[in-house]
Amino acid sequence: MGAALTVPGVALADVPPPAQVGSRYETASGNSIGRDCGYSAPLPSASGQALWTFCDTAVINPAGTVIGFIGGSTAAVGSYVAGQVPTTLSELPTPPAAPAVPSTRGPAPFLPTPSGLVLPGTTTACGASGTQSYAASWITGLTRGPNRVISGRSGSGLLFLTYTNVCVYNNAWTTQSYGVTFYDPVTNQLVGPATVFPRPAAGELAWQYRLGSPTFAADGYLYLYTSLCTSSAFGACGAGTVALARTPWSSSTGWSTGSSYRYWTGTTWSADPAAATSALPGARPFGIDVRVFPGRGYVAIEQTTIAGHYRVWTATAPTGPWTAGAEAVLPGCASTTTSWCYAFIGHPELSTANSLFISLHHPDDQHVRVVAVPW
């Protein structure tokens, strides 16, 4: 990505939490960027720099009018330091365009628009003229690649993304397929994108196939998680399950082949996703995000209500045993006025010995915000 990415030091505008994740485009233009989920990972080839990926992105002028919308994903890069919220990210152009950073360019689509999606119950293409719908790839996880060769490149120099392909229509959506891709941050190229679980002949993609939170573990397997709330009332999840899947990365390219995925049953691994039992016993998830934090092992952030309640779970291995912390409320989420907070995502590179840094979509400003909570 050029020498600019290797410039050391902390961006002067980085601020302590709670704060919005910001970009140079916002500062230069006066516009704001409303975004959904926000995942981050350090760049393997540039110390102190990180890639951020976001879901649906809207550009909003100072009068509050939406002047641009990107359905799917956008990405940005910039410096980071533990204990601070980055506010000077540079928006990336659509791959494989060569980036020049730092930059004040506006956001651009990151993952390509998925093809083959349809309006539910029809054969009409999602996004067809007059349907008021759009097809999008929503990112569900981001991590560093494995220590092996990937398409002629060093895998440990790449980043790995998981995503679901959805059709959005009438303020709702259906999840129809699931895919993965590597990303080369030096050349701004997607490497080896693959649809792992294609659109079923009828209905939505089974929830067990909507995976995220990827981790390439030292035992040669890629581990991923997904969740389902099975009982809810009054904005709280009362019961649910967190499924754990794995696929080999060292002995084969299992990440790209759906038939190689196996699900944790509590005692063994099964090819049948319906056999999966909850890896987190007693889970109540509206959402789950699992990352490996240095010195703390596996950390799962579980959203339990639409009012911002969450629990932090910890384990030393992907299968557990998992231990749940006390339920708490993320700062600023109990008093929202327009909707509710969602997309609770952990950030190991920003967290400190005393504080866990979590990003979320905050409805009142339509922005990705980062807060810090005690471990």
Coordinates of C-alpha atoms in Angstrom, one line a residue:
M1 CA 0.0 0.0 0.0
G2 CA 3.0 2.3 -0.2
A3 CA 5.4 3.8 2.2
A4 CA 2.8 6.0 3.8
L5 CA 1.4 3.0 5.6
T6 CA 4.7 2.3 7.4
V7 CA 5.0 5.8 8.9
P8 CA 5.3 5.2 12.7
G9 CA 3.5 7.2 15.4
V10 CA 0.0 7.8 16.6
A11 CA -2.5 9.9 14.7
L12 CA -2.7 13.2 16.4
A13 CA -6.4 13.2 16.4
D14 CA -6.8 9.8 18.0
V15 CA -8.9 10.2 21.2
P16 CA -9.8 8.2 24.3
P17 CA -13.1 6.3 24.3
P18 CA -16.0 6.6 24.0
A19 CA -15.7 8.1 20.6
Q20 CA -16.6 7.6 17.0
V21 CA -14.3 5.9 14.6
G22 CA -13.5 8.7 12.1
S23 CA -11.8 9.2 8.8
R24 CA -9.8 12.0 7.0
Y25 CA -12.7 12.3 4.5
E26 CA -15.1 13.3 7.3
T27 CA -12.6 16.0 8.6
A28 CA -11.9 17.3 5.1
S29 CA -15.5 17.3 3.7
G30 CA -17.5 18.1 6.8
N31 CA -19.7 15.2 6.0
S32 CA -20.2 12.3 8.3
I33 CA -20.2 8.6 7.5
G34 CA -22.9 6.4 9.0
R35 CA -21.9 2.7 9.1
D36 CA -23.0 -0.6 10.5
C37 CA -20.5 -3.1 11.8
G38 CA -16.8 -2.3 12.2
Y39 CA -14.1 -5.0 12.3
S40 CA -10.4 -4.3 12.6
A41 CA -7.1 -6.1 12.4
P42 CA -3.5 -5.0 12.4
L43 CA -1.8 -5.0 9.0
P44 CA 0.9 -7.8 8.9
S45 CA 3.3 -5.7 6.8
A46 CA 2.9 -2.3 8.5
S47 CA 3.5 -2.0 12.3
G48 CA 1.0 0.3 14.0
Q49 CA -1.4 0.3 11.1
A50 CA -4.8 -1.5 10.9
L51 CA -7.5 -2.3 8.4
W52 CA -11.0 -1.5 9.3
T53 CA -14.0 -3.0 7.4
F54 CA -17.5 -1.8 7.7
C55 CA -21.0 -2.9 6.5
D56 CA -23.6 -0.7 4.9
T57 CA -22.2 2.8 4.6
A58 CA -24.1 6.1 4.2
V59 CA -22.6 9.6 3.5
I60 CA -24.5 12.3 5.4
N61 CA -24.0 16.0 4.8
P62 CA -24.0 18.6 7.6
A63 CA -27.7 19.2 7.1
G64 CA -28.4 15.5 7.9
T65 CA -29.2 14.5 4.4
V66 CA -28.0 11.2 3.0
I67 CA -26.1 12.1 -0.1
G68 CA -24.6 8.7 -0.8
F69 CA -25.1 5.1 0.1
I70 CA -23.0 2.0 -0.3
G71 CA -24.8 -1.3 0.4
G72 CA -22.4 -4.1 1.5
S73 CA -19.0 -3.1 2.7
T74 CA -16.3 -0.3 2.7
A75 CA -12.8 -0.3 4.2
A76 CA -10.3 2.1 5.5
V77 CA -6.7 2.0 6.9
G78 CA -4.9 4.0 9.5
S79 CA -2.7 4.1 12.5
Y80 CA -3.7 2.8 15.9
V81 CA -2.5 2.8 19.5
A82 CA -3.9 0.8 22.4
G83 CA -6.2 2.8 24.6
Q84 CA -7.2 5.2 21.8
V85 CA -10.0 5.4 19.2
P86 CA -8.7 6.0 15.6
T87 CA -10.2 9.1 14.0
T88 CA -7.9 9.7 11.0
L89 CA -8.5 6.6 8.8
S90 CA -8.0 6.8 5.1
E91 CA -10.9 5.4 3.0
L92 CA -9.7 2.7 0.6
P93 CA -10.7 2.6 -3.1
T94 CA -12.4 -0.5 -4.5
P95 CA -10.0 -3.4 -4.9
P96 CA -7.8 -3.8 -6.9
A97 CA -7.2 -0.1 -7.4
A98 CA -3.9 1.0 -6.0
P99 CA -4.4 3.1 -2.9
A100 CA -2.4 6.2 -1.9
V101 CA -2.6 6.9 1.8
P102 CA -3.0 9.0 3.8
S103 CA -6.0 10.3 1.7
T104 CA -9.1 12.3 2.1
R105 CA -11.0 10.3 -0.6
G106 CA -14.6 9.2 0.2
P107 CA -15.7 5.7 0.9
A108 CA -15.9 3.1 -1.9
P109 CA -17.3 -0.4 -2.2
F110 CA -14.9 -3.0 -0.8
L111 CA -16.3 -6.5 -1.5
P112 CA -18.0 -6.9 -4.9
T113 CA -21.8 -7.1 -5.1
P114 CA -22.9 -10.7 -4.9
S115 CA -24.6 -12.3 -7.8
G116 CA -27.3 -15.0 -8.0
L117 CA -29.4 -13.7 -5.1
V118 CA -33.2 -13.5 -5.5
L119 CA -36.2 -11.8 -3.9
P120 CA -37.7 -14.3 -1.5
G121 CA -40.2 -16.7 -3.0
T122 CA -39.5 -15.6 -6.5
T123 CA -36.9 -16.0 -9.3
T124 CA -36.5 -12.2 -9.6
A125 CA -32.9 -11.1 -9.2
C126 CA -32.3 -9.1 -6.0
G127 CA -31.5 -5.5 -7.0
A128 CA -33.6 -5.7 -10.2
S129 CA -35.0 -2.4 -11.4
G130 CA -38.2 -1.4 -9.6
T131 CA -37.9 -3.9 -6.8
Q132 CA -36.5 -1.5 -4.2
S133 CA -33.9 -4.1 -3.1
Y134 CA -30.2 -4.5 -3.2
A135 CA -27.8 -7.4 -2.9
A136 CA -24.9 -7.0 -0.4
S137 CA -22.0 -8.9 1.2
W138 CA -22.0 -8.2 5.0
I139 CA -18.7 -8.9 6.7
T140 CA -18.9 -11.2 9.7
G141 CA -15.2 -11.5 10.7
L142 CA -11.6 -10.4 10.0
T143 CA -8.4 -12.0 11.1
R144 CA -4.8 -12.5 10.0
G145 CA -4.1 -15.3 7.5
P146 CA -2.4 -18.6 8.3
N147 CA 1.3 -19.5 8.1
R148 CA 1.1 -21.2 4.7
V149 CA 1.2 -20.3 1.0
I150 CA -2.1 -18.8 -0.4
S151 CA -2.3 -18.3 -4.1
G152 CA 1.5 -17.8 -4.3
R153 CA 1.6 -15.4 -1.4
S154 CA 2.6 -15.8 2.2
G155 CA -0.6 -16.4 4.1
S156 CA 0.6 -14.7 7.2
G157 CA 1.0 -11.5 5.2
L158 CA -2.7 -11.6 4.2
L159 CA -5.9 -10.9 6.1
F160 CA -8.9 -13.2 6.0
L161 CA -12.6 -12.1 5.8
T162 CA -15.9 -14.0 6.2
Y163 CA -19.2 -12.6 5.0
T164 CA -22.8 -13.4 4.3
N165 CA -24.6 -12.5 1.1
V166 CA -28.0 -11.0 1.7
C167 CA -30.9 -9.5 -0.2
V168 CA -32.2 -6.4 1.4
Y169 CA -35.8 -5.3 0.7
N170 CA -38.6 -3.5 2.5
N171 CA -36.4 -2.8 5.5
A172 CA -35.7 -6.5 5.9
W173 CA -33.3 -9.0 4.5
T174 CA -32.8 -12.7 3.8
T175 CA -29.4 -14.4 4.1
Q176 CA -28.8 -16.5 1.0
S177 CA -25.2 -17.6 0.9
Y178 CA -21.8 -17.4 2.7
G179 CA -18.3 -16.7 1.5
V180 CA -14.7 -16.1 2.4
T181 CA -11.8 -14.3 0.9
F182 CA -8.2 -13.4 1.7
Y183 CA -7.1 -9.8 1.3
D184 CA -3.6 -8.5 0.4
P185 CA -3.2 -5.1 2.1
V186 CA 0.0 -4.3 0.2
T187 CA -1.7 -4.5 -3.2
N188 CA -5.3 -3.9 -2.2
Q189 CA -6.4 -7.1 -3.8
L190 CA -8.9 -9.8 -2.8
V191 CA -7.3 -13.2 -3.0
G192 CA -9.1 -16.5 -3.6
P193 CA -12.7 -15.4 -2.9
A194 CA -15.0 -18.4 -2.6
T195 CA -18.7 -19.1 -2.0
V196 CA -18.5 -21.8 0.7
F197 CA -22.3 -22.3 1.2
P198 CA -24.3 -21.4 -1.9
R199 CA -27.9 -20.2 -2.0
P200 CA -30.3 -23.1 -1.2
A201 CA -33.0 -24.1 -3.7
A202 CA -35.6 -22.7 -1.4
G203 CA -35.7 -20.5 1.6
E204 CA -32.8 -18.9 3.5
L205 CA -29.4 -20.2 4.2
A206 CA -29.4 -22.3 7.5
W207 CA -28.2 -20.2 10.4
Q208 CA -25.4 -22.7 11.2
Y209 CA -23.8 -21.7 7.8
R210 CA -23.7 -18.0 8.6
L211 CA -20.3 -18.1 10.2
G212 CA -18.0 -15.4 11.5
S213 CA -15.3 -14.7 14.1
P214 CA -12.6 -16.7 12.3
T215 CA -9.4 -17.8 14.0
F216 CA -6.6 -19.8 12.4
A217 CA -5.4 -21.9 15.3
A218 CA -2.0 -23.5 15.8
D219 CA -3.6 -27.0 15.7
G220 CA -4.1 -26.6 11.9
Y221 CA -7.8 -25.7 12.0
L222 CA -9.8 -22.6 11.2
Y223 CA -12.4 -22.1 13.9
L224 CA -15.6 -20.0 13.4
Y225 CA -18.8 -19.2 15.4
T226 CA -22.4 -18.3 14.7
S227 CA -25.4 -17.7 17.0
L228 CA -29.1 -17.9 17.2
C229 CA -31.6 -16.5 19.7
T230 CA -34.3 -19.1 20.1
S231 CA -36.6 -17.3 22.6
S232 CA -36.9 -13.6 23.1
A233 CA -39.4 -11.1 24.7
F234 CA -39.4 -7.4 25.5
G235 CA -36.1 -6.8 23.7
A236 CA -34.2 -9.5 25.5
C237 CA -32.9 -12.9 24.4
G238 CA -34.0 -15.5 26.9
A239 CA -32.4 -18.5 25.3
G240 CA -30.2 -19.4 22.4
T241 CA -27.2 -21.2 21.1
V242 CA -23.7 -20.5 19.8
A243 CA -22.5 -23.0 17.2
L244 CA -18.8 -23.7 16.7
A245 CA -17.4 -25.0 13.4
R246 CA -14.0 -25.8 12.2
T247 CA -12.2 -26.7 8.9
P248 CA -8.6 -27.6 8.2
W249 CA -6.2 -24.9 7.0
S250 CA -2.8 -26.7 7.2
S251 CA -3.6 -30.0 5.6
S252 CA -5.9 -28.6 2.9
T253 CA -7.7 -25.4 1.7
G254 CA -10.7 -26.4 3.8
W255 CA -11.9 -22.8 4.3
S256 CA -13.2 -22.7 0.7
T257 CA -15.0 -26.1 0.7
G258 CA -18.3 -26.4 2.6
S259 CA -18.0 -30.2 2.8
S260 CA -14.9 -29.9 4.9
Y261 CA -16.6 -28.0 7.7
R262 CA -17.4 -29.9 11.0
Y263 CA -19.6 -28.8 13.9
W264 CA -18.9 -29.2 17.6
T265 CA -21.4 -31.5 19.4
G266 CA -20.0 -31.0 22.8
T267 CA -18.0 -34.2 22.6
T268 CA -16.9 -34.6 19.0
W269 CA -17.1 -33.0 15.5
S270 CA -19.9 -33.7 13.1
A271 CA -20.6 -33.0 9.4
D272 CA -24.2 -32.4 10.3
P273 CA -24.8 -28.8 11.4
A274 CA -28.0 -29.7 13.1
A275 CA -26.0 -31.9 15.5
A276 CA -24.2 -28.8 16.9
T277 CA -24.8 -28.0 20.5
S278 CA -24.0 -24.6 22.1
A279 CA -20.3 -24.1 22.7
L280 CA -21.3 -21.5 25.3
P281 CA -23.7 -23.2 27.7
G282 CA -26.6 -20.9 28.8
A283 CA -26.0 -18.5 25.9
R284 CA -28.6 -15.8 25.2
P285 CA -27.2 -14.2 22.1
F286 CA -28.7 -11.6 19.8
G287 CA -25.2 -11.5 18.5
I288 CA -21.7 -13.0 19.2
D289 CA -18.2 -11.9 18.4
V290 CA -15.2 -14.1 19.3
R291 CA -11.5 -13.0 19.1
V292 CA -8.2 -14.1 20.6
F293 CA -6.8 -11.5 22.9
P294 CA -3.1 -11.6 23.9
G295 CA -2.8 -12.8 27.5
R296 CA -6.5 -13.6 27.8
G297 CA -7.1 -16.4 25.2
Y298 CA -10.5 -16.6 23.5
V299 CA -12.9 -13.8 24.4
A300 CA -16.5 -13.9 23.3
I301 CA -18.7 -10.7 23.4
E302 CA -22.4 -11.7 23.6
Q303 CA -25.2 -9.1 23.1
T304 CA -28.2 -10.2 25.2
T305 CA -30.7 -7.3 24.8
I306 CA -31.5 -4.4 22.4
A307 CA -30.8 -2.0 25.3
G308 CA -27.1 -2.7 25.2
H309 CA -26.7 -5.5 27.7
Y310 CA -23.8 -7.9 27.1
R311 CA -21.7 -10.6 28.6
V312 CA -18.0 -11.3 28.1
W313 CA -17.0 -15.0 28.0
T314 CA -13.5 -16.4 28.2
A315 CA -11.9 -19.7 27.4
T316 CA -8.4 -21.1 26.7
A317 CA -9.6 -23.2 23.7
P318 CA -12.2 -22.7 21.0
T319 CA -14.4 -25.5 22.5
G320 CA -14.1 -24.1 26.0
P321 CA -14.9 -24.6 28.7
W322 CA -16.3 -21.1 28.5
T323 CA -16.8 -18.9 31.6
A324 CA -19.3 -16.0 31.5
G325 CA -18.8 -12.7 33.2
A326 CA -21.4 -10.6 34.8
E327 CA -24.0 -9.0 32.5
A328 CA -23.5 -5.3 32.0
V329 CA -24.6 -2.4 29.7
L330 CA -22.4 -0.8 27.1
P331 CA -22.0 3.0 27.7
G332 CA -24.5 5.1 25.8
C333 CA -26.8 2.2 24.8
A334 CA -29.4 2.4 27.6
S335 CA -30.6 5.9 26.5
T336 CA -30.8 5.7 22.7
T337 CA -33.7 7.7 21.2
T338 CA -34.1 6.3 17.7
S339 CA -33.4 2.6 17.7
W340 CA -30.9 0.2 19.5
C341 CA -27.2 -0.5 19.6
Y342 CA -25.9 -3.6 17.7
A343 CA -22.8 -5.2 16.2
F344 CA -20.8 -5.5 19.4
I345 CA -17.3 -6.3 18.2
G346 CA -14.0 -6.7 20.1
H347 CA -10.7 -5.1 19.1
P348 CA -7.6 -6.7 20.6
E349 CA -5.2 -4.2 19.2
L350 CA -7.0 -1.3 20.9
S351 CA -7.7 -3.0 24.2
T352 CA -5.4 -2.5 27.3
A353 CA -4.6 -4.5 30.4
N354 CA -7.5 -2.8 32.2
S355 CA -10.0 -2.2 29.4
L356 CA -11.8 -4.2 26.7
F357 CA -12.5 -2.0 23.6
I358 CA -15.7 -2.8 21.9
S359 CA -17.1 -1.2 18.8
L360 CA -20.9 -0.9 18.1
H361 CA -23.3 0.7 15.8
H362 CA -25.0 3.6 17.7
P363 CA -28.4 4.5 16.3
D364 CA -28.5 8.2 17.4
D365 CA -25.6 9.2 15.2
Q366 CA -25.6 6.2 12.8
H367 CA -21.9 5.9 13.4
V368 CA -19.5 3.1 14.5
R369 CA -18.5 4.1 18.0
V370 CA -15.9 2.5 20.3
V371 CA -16.3 2.2 24.1
A372 CA -14.1 0.8 26.8
V373 CA -15.3 -1.5 29.5
P374 CA -13.5 -3.1 32.5
W375 CA -12.3 -6.6 31.9

